[in-house]
Amino acid sequence: MSHTADDAAEPSQPEEREALALPPKSYAEAAEEALNGESHHEATDGTKEKKAKNIGNLQTNGKIRIPSGRQDKEQTELEGAGQDNSPKSPTRGHRRKVSLKLNGSAGRKQGEHLSNGTKEPLTSVKLDKDDDDDDDDDQTVARRKEGTPKKRRGSSLKSGRQAGASWQKSKIRWAPLNVPLQRRLQTLAVLMHTLSIAGTVAIFFFLCTVPLLWPILFPYVIYVLFSNAGTSGELSFRSDRIRRLPVWSLFASYFPARLHRSQELEPTRKYIFGYHPHGIISHGAFAAFATEALGFSQLFPGITNTLLTLDANFRLPLYREYALRMGLASVSRESCVNILSKGGRNGEGMGRAITIVVGGARESLDAQPGTLRLVLRRRKGFVKMAIRTGADLVPVLAFGENEIYEQVDAHSHPYVHKLQMLVKKLMGFTVPLFHARGIFNYDVGMMPYRRPLNIVVGRPIQILQNQDPSKDYVDEVHDQYVTELVRLWDDHKDTFAPERTGELEIVE
């Protein structure tokens, strides 16, 4: 009876509950109360009539139909399949589990409210999925009905970085791998000569780390320090076989380099070749006058030429041997006099020649591509040497010597230039800040560029020998020499220097 009293106290019909200002009950709660009421009546009365009466009341009220016996099983199957006329709430045995969201509601959106019959706000039971469907447009709904998935945010195709793009944008141009073997050998030959000083000195110090070699190396160092082979003028260590090695042909063809003559030279006279410009390392002078790669003996038969270099190079262990075998000699006054006054056809230097890079280390600081700035106006020592020894002066102009390297411009960096001049004054040599290409690239390194070298030998200026020449005669010969040098430039600049940015200029 208590159950009946509770039902009377709290009606289930929506109209009655609204009249009593009670919130509506859900179908699940009504079904649960009906099931509880059925169990209560079966336990107290035990009669089928009361059970049928309760079922009838439930059917009359429109809440839920509870079958009995065999009908219970069939009705339960219909309810589970959703094919009966009862409300679509699950049965007691298959109650749906309510999922809880972070806001504490089951399938509700936070902040959305409805109102019941008492004008009190109620939390909406609209699911997020339904709310999203309402926001979609007609085209999206049609696409979903057709089975096409909705396009998610950020689902468009996006590519990552392109592999190798940084190499294509790099300012360094790398050499390809499929370079012919001959070009690789040319590069190796130039690299060997460029690093000849550093390489031989490094090998010597490596040998010094072997104690077993000390008894040999110590006397050798003493011999190098006191040897006069670089200044004696005897040329006893000179080897024509080494000068004609195929490696020097590879060296000269790297640029490539060519030797040109303006006039034949008589082998019965002596000569002083003045080489211009100095450049950075004077690769053209080495190829033309220290080797037979360019055919010097064919163009000037009967003349033995010697390229002169710094006397300090003949005090370097191992490199000294390399320089003497190539026929190099010291540029000192003693060496020049001995070479031009000893040996030759008559024992007095007939048929001998020396090559002097007149501009020297000072001129290397002005070596810029496209220009030709010569240090020559005050350089008259080689003219006096020619007059004292009776050697004819032959100007030589190397087109392209300044183009094979690039260095810091003295006008753009005056403080760097002043520091270089200070080093030249204190140490006797300069340190040009230069660069060119590398072994495997075309932009960074100490290897010279592959740019043509054309060494043009001018006409000889005959000299009257005089052991005590006057200043006027020295100036006269010097002017003749400069005139012939300018003629070489004017005659061949359009052929060998078409991309020049300036004309020949004598700065000092």
mmCIF file with all atom_site columns, C-alpha atoms in Angstrom, residues 340-443:
data_model
loop_
_atom_site.group_PDB
_atom_site.id
_atom_site.type_symbol
_atom_site.label_atom_id
_atom_site.label_alt_id
_atom_site.label_comp_id
_atom_site.label_asym_id
_atom_site.label_entity_id
_atom_site.label_seq_id
_atom_site.pdbx_PDB_ins_code
_atom_site.Cartn_x
_atom_site.Cartn_y
_atom_site.Cartn_z
_atom_site.occupancy
_atom_site.B_iso_or_equiv
_atom_site.pdbx_formal_charge
_atom_site.auth_seq_id
_atom_site.auth_comp_id
_atom_site.auth_asym_id
_atom_site.auth_atom_id
_atom_site.pdbx_PDB_model_num
ATOM 1   C CA . LEU A 1 340 ? 125.785 35.502 -67.259 1.00 0.00 ? 340 LEU A CA 1
ATOM 2   C CA . SER A 1 341 ? 129.570 35.426 -67.019 1.00 0.00 ? 341 SER A CA 1
ATOM 3   C CA . LYS A 1 342 ? 130.307 31.698 -66.681 1.00 0.00 ? 342 LYS A CA 1
ATOM 4   C CA . GLY A 1 343 ? 129.618 28.732 -68.893 1.00 0.00 ? 343 GLY A CA 1
ATOM 5   C CA . GLY A 1 344 ? 127.895 28.982 -72.235 1.00 0.00 ? 344 GLY A CA 1
ATOM 6   C CA . ARG A 1 345 ? 129.491 28.573 -75.634 1.00 0.00 ? 345 ARG A CA 1
ATOM 7   C CA . ASN A 1 346 ? 132.635 30.527 -74.873 1.00 0.00 ? 346 ASN A CA 1
ATOM 8   C CA . GLY A 1 347 ? 132.780 30.024 -71.124 1.00 0.00 ? 347 GLY A CA 1
ATOM 9   C CA . GLU A 1 348 ? 131.737 33.632 -70.581 1.00 0.00 ? 348 GLU A CA 1
ATOM 10  C CA . GLY A 1 349 ? 127.980 33.191 -70.578 1.00 0.00 ? 349 GLY A CA 1
ATOM 11  C CA . MET A 1 350 ? 127.299 33.262 -74.306 1.00 0.00 ? 350 MET A CA 1
ATOM 12  C CA . GLY A 1 351 ? 123.919 31.666 -75.056 1.00 0.00 ? 351 GLY A CA 1
ATOM 13  C CA . ARG A 1 352 ? 122.737 31.955 -71.444 1.00 0.00 ? 352 ARG A CA 1
ATOM 14  C CA . ALA A 1 353 ? 119.690 33.840 -70.191 1.00 0.00 ? 353 ALA A CA 1
ATOM 15  C CA . ILE A 1 354 ? 117.997 34.613 -66.903 1.00 0.00 ? 354 ILE A CA 1
ATOM 16  C CA . THR A 1 355 ? 114.359 35.475 -66.217 1.00 0.00 ? 355 THR A CA 1
ATOM 17  C CA . ILE A 1 356 ? 113.597 38.045 -63.514 1.00 0.00 ? 356 ILE A CA 1
ATOM 18  C CA . VAL A 1 357 ? 110.093 38.842 -62.292 1.00 0.00 ? 357 VAL A CA 1
ATOM 19  C CA . VAL A 1 358 ? 110.808 42.570 -62.119 1.00 0.00 ? 358 VAL A CA 1
ATOM 20  C CA . GLY A 1 359 ? 107.792 43.709 -60.085 1.00 0.00 ? 359 GLY A CA 1
ATOM 21  C CA . GLY A 1 360 ? 108.580 41.343 -57.234 1.00 0.00 ? 360 GLY A CA 1
ATOM 22  C CA . ALA A 1 361 ? 106.482 40.832 -54.145 1.00 0.00 ? 361 ALA A CA 1
ATOM 23  C CA . ARG A 1 362 ? 105.347 44.480 -54.142 1.00 0.00 ? 362 ARG A CA 1
ATOM 24  C CA . GLU A 1 363 ? 103.656 44.036 -57.507 1.00 0.00 ? 363 GLU A CA 1
ATOM 25  C CA . SER A 1 364 ? 101.705 41.019 -56.265 1.00 0.00 ? 364 SER A CA 1
ATOM 26  C CA . LEU A 1 365 ? 99.614  43.317 -54.052 1.00 0.00 ? 365 LEU A CA 1
ATOM 27  C CA . ASP A 1 366 ? 98.241  45.041 -57.173 1.00 0.00 ? 366 ASP A CA 1
ATOM 28  C CA . ALA A 1 367 ? 97.306  41.832 -58.967 1.00 0.00 ? 367 ALA A CA 1
ATOM 29  C CA . GLN A 1 368 ? 93.614  42.275 -59.755 1.00 0.00 ? 368 GLN A CA 1
ATOM 30  C CA . PRO A 1 369 ? 91.666  40.593 -62.582 1.00 0.00 ? 369 PRO A CA 1
ATOM 31  C CA . GLY A 1 370 ? 91.122  42.826 -65.593 1.00 0.00 ? 370 GLY A CA 1
ATOM 32  C CA . THR A 1 371 ? 93.908  45.261 -64.683 1.00 0.00 ? 371 THR A CA 1
ATOM 33  C CA . LEU A 1 372 ? 97.644  45.530 -65.301 1.00 0.00 ? 372 LEU A CA 1
ATOM 34  C CA . ARG A 1 373 ? 99.431  47.678 -62.714 1.00 0.00 ? 373 ARG A CA 1
ATOM 35  C CA . LEU A 1 374 ? 103.215 47.361 -62.931 1.00 0.00 ? 374 LEU A CA 1
ATOM 36  C CA . VAL A 1 375 ? 105.883 48.348 -60.422 1.00 0.00 ? 375 VAL A CA 1
ATOM 37  C CA . LEU A 1 376 ? 108.551 49.405 -62.907 1.00 0.00 ? 376 LEU A CA 1
ATOM 38  C CA . ARG A 1 377 ? 109.321 53.128 -62.825 1.00 0.00 ? 377 ARG A CA 1
ATOM 39  C CA . ARG A 1 378 ? 111.927 52.906 -60.069 1.00 0.00 ? 378 ARG A CA 1
ATOM 40  C CA . ARG A 1 379 ? 113.044 49.351 -60.818 1.00 0.00 ? 379 ARG A CA 1
ATOM 41  C CA . LYS A 1 380 ? 116.347 49.926 -62.620 1.00 0.00 ? 380 LYS A CA 1
ATOM 42  C CA . GLY A 1 381 ? 118.583 47.358 -60.980 1.00 0.00 ? 381 GLY A CA 1
ATOM 43  C CA . PHE A 1 382 ? 117.992 44.789 -63.726 1.00 0.00 ? 382 PHE A CA 1
ATOM 44  C CA . VAL A 1 383 ? 118.921 47.466 -66.307 1.00 0.00 ? 383 VAL A CA 1
ATOM 45  C CA . LYS A 1 384 ? 122.257 48.103 -64.577 1.00 0.00 ? 384 LYS A CA 1
ATOM 46  C CA . MET A 1 385 ? 122.875 44.349 -64.406 1.00 0.00 ? 385 MET A CA 1
ATOM 47  C CA . ALA A 1 386 ? 122.267 44.045 -68.142 1.00 0.00 ? 386 ALA A CA 1
ATOM 48  C CA . ILE A 1 387 ? 124.706 46.868 -68.909 1.00 0.00 ? 387 ILE A CA 1
ATOM 49  C CA . ARG A 1 388 ? 127.446 45.449 -66.658 1.00 0.00 ? 388 ARG A CA 1
ATOM 50  C CA . THR A 1 389 ? 127.168 41.934 -68.079 1.00 0.00 ? 389 THR A CA 1
ATOM 51  C CA . GLY A 1 390 ? 126.437 42.961 -71.662 1.00 0.00 ? 390 GLY A CA 1
ATOM 52  C CA . ALA A 1 391 ? 123.127 41.075 -71.776 1.00 0.00 ? 391 ALA A CA 1
ATOM 53  C CA . ASP A 1 392 ? 120.293 42.240 -74.014 1.00 0.00 ? 392 ASP A CA 1
ATOM 54  C CA . LEU A 1 393 ? 116.997 43.131 -72.347 1.00 0.00 ? 393 LEU A CA 1
ATOM 55  C CA . VAL A 1 394 ? 113.900 41.254 -73.498 1.00 0.00 ? 394 VAL A CA 1
ATOM 56  C CA . PRO A 1 395 ? 110.509 42.380 -72.085 1.00 0.00 ? 395 PRO A CA 1
ATOM 57  C CA . VAL A 1 396 ? 107.957 39.625 -71.506 1.00 0.00 ? 396 VAL A CA 1
ATOM 58  C CA . LEU A 1 397 ? 104.266 40.341 -70.948 1.00 0.00 ? 397 LEU A CA 1
ATOM 59  C CA . ALA A 1 398 ? 102.023 37.604 -69.558 1.00 0.00 ? 398 ALA A CA 1
ATOM 60  C CA . PHE A 1 399 ? 98.371  38.166 -70.442 1.00 0.00 ? 399 PHE A CA 1
ATOM 61  C CA . GLY A 1 400 ? 96.125  36.488 -67.895 1.00 0.00 ? 400 GLY A CA 1
ATOM 62  C CA . GLU A 1 401 ? 98.576  36.245 -64.995 1.00 0.00 ? 401 GLU A CA 1
ATOM 63  C CA . ASN A 1 402 ? 96.460  38.586 -62.879 1.00 0.00 ? 402 ASN A CA 1
ATOM 64  C CA . GLU A 1 403 ? 93.231  36.797 -63.806 1.00 0.00 ? 403 GLU A CA 1
ATOM 65  C CA . ILE A 1 404 ? 93.968  33.401 -62.270 1.00 0.00 ? 404 ILE A CA 1
ATOM 66  C CA . TYR A 1 405 ? 93.587  34.689 -58.677 1.00 0.00 ? 405 TYR A CA 1
ATOM 67  C CA . GLU A 1 406 ? 91.431  37.216 -56.858 1.00 0.00 ? 406 GLU A CA 1
ATOM 68  C CA . GLN A 1 407 ? 92.543  39.109 -53.784 1.00 0.00 ? 407 GLN A CA 1
ATOM 69  C CA . VAL A 1 408 ? 91.459  41.863 -51.417 1.00 0.00 ? 408 VAL A CA 1
ATOM 70  C CA . ASP A 1 409 ? 91.396  45.223 -53.180 1.00 0.00 ? 409 ASP A CA 1
ATOM 71  C CA . ALA A 1 410 ? 93.830  47.764 -51.741 1.00 0.00 ? 410 ALA A CA 1
ATOM 72  C CA . HIS A 1 411 ? 91.468  50.687 -52.433 1.00 0.00 ? 411 HIS A CA 1
ATOM 73  C CA . SER A 1 412 ? 88.509  49.053 -50.679 1.00 0.00 ? 412 SER A CA 1
ATOM 74  C CA . HIS A 1 413 ? 90.603  47.914 -47.676 1.00 0.00 ? 413 HIS A CA 1
ATOM 75  C CA . PRO A 1 414 ? 93.365  50.521 -47.156 1.00 0.00 ? 414 PRO A CA 1
ATOM 76  C CA . TYR A 1 415 ? 94.237  49.327 -43.641 1.00 0.00 ? 415 TYR A CA 1
ATOM 77  C CA . VAL A 1 416 ? 94.869  45.810 -44.887 1.00 0.00 ? 416 VAL A CA 1
ATOM 78  C CA . HIS A 1 417 ? 97.105  47.198 -47.614 1.00 0.00 ? 417 HIS A CA 1
ATOM 79  C CA . LYS A 1 418 ? 99.116  49.235 -45.083 1.00 0.00 ? 418 LYS A CA 1
ATOM 80  C CA . LEU A 1 419 ? 99.617  46.136 -42.950 1.00 0.00 ? 419 LEU A CA 1
ATOM 81  C CA . GLN A 1 420 ? 100.845 44.201 -45.979 1.00 0.00 ? 420 GLN A CA 1
ATOM 82  C CA . MET A 1 421 ? 103.309 46.957 -46.828 1.00 0.00 ? 421 MET A CA 1
ATOM 83  C CA . LEU A 1 422 ? 104.596 46.921 -43.249 1.00 0.00 ? 422 LEU A CA 1
ATOM 84  C CA . VAL A 1 423 ? 105.199 43.184 -43.449 1.00 0.00 ? 423 VAL A CA 1
ATOM 85  C CA . LYS A 1 424 ? 106.995 43.711 -46.767 1.00 0.00 ? 424 LYS A CA 1
ATOM 86  C CA . LYS A 1 425 ? 109.272 46.315 -45.198 1.00 0.00 ? 425 LYS A CA 1
ATOM 87  C CA . LEU A 1 426 ? 110.103 44.278 -42.092 1.00 0.00 ? 426 LEU A CA 1
ATOM 88  C CA . MET A 1 427 ? 110.211 40.740 -43.483 1.00 0.00 ? 427 MET A CA 1
ATOM 89  C CA . GLY A 1 428 ? 111.083 41.273 -47.144 1.00 0.00 ? 428 GLY A CA 1
ATOM 90  C CA . PHE A 1 429 ? 107.995 39.486 -48.468 1.00 0.00 ? 429 PHE A CA 1
ATOM 91  C CA . THR A 1 430 ? 104.271 40.125 -48.627 1.00 0.00 ? 430 THR A CA 1
ATOM 92  C CA . VAL A 1 431 ? 101.200 38.136 -47.651 1.00 0.00 ? 431 VAL A CA 1
ATOM 93  C CA . PRO A 1 432 ? 98.500  38.779 -50.277 1.00 0.00 ? 432 PRO A CA 1
ATOM 94  C CA . LEU A 1 433 ? 94.992  37.822 -49.194 1.00 0.00 ? 433 LEU A CA 1
ATOM 95  C CA . PHE A 1 434 ? 93.840  35.911 -52.234 1.00 0.00 ? 434 PHE A CA 1
ATOM 96  C CA . HIS A 1 435 ? 91.525  33.097 -53.230 1.00 0.00 ? 435 HIS A CA 1
ATOM 97  C CA . ALA A 1 436 ? 90.492  31.277 -56.368 1.00 0.00 ? 436 ALA A CA 1
ATOM 98  C CA . ARG A 1 437 ? 88.960  27.833 -56.733 1.00 0.00 ? 437 ARG A CA 1
ATOM 99  C CA . GLY A 1 438 ? 89.302  24.542 -54.909 1.00 0.00 ? 438 GLY A CA 1
ATOM 100 C CA . ILE A 1 439 ? 89.941  20.984 -55.954 1.00 0.00 ? 439 ILE A CA 1
ATOM 101 C CA . PHE A 1 440 ? 86.242  20.059 -55.973 1.00 0.00 ? 440 PHE A CA 1
ATOM 102 C CA . ASN A 1 441 ? 84.604  23.478 -56.389 1.00 0.00 ? 441 ASN A CA 1
ATOM 103 C CA . TYR A 1 442 ? 84.914  26.557 -58.562 1.00 0.00 ? 442 TYR A CA 1
ATOM 104 C CA . ASP A 1 443 ? 84.742  29.375 -55.998 1.00 0.00 ? 443 ASP A CA 1
#
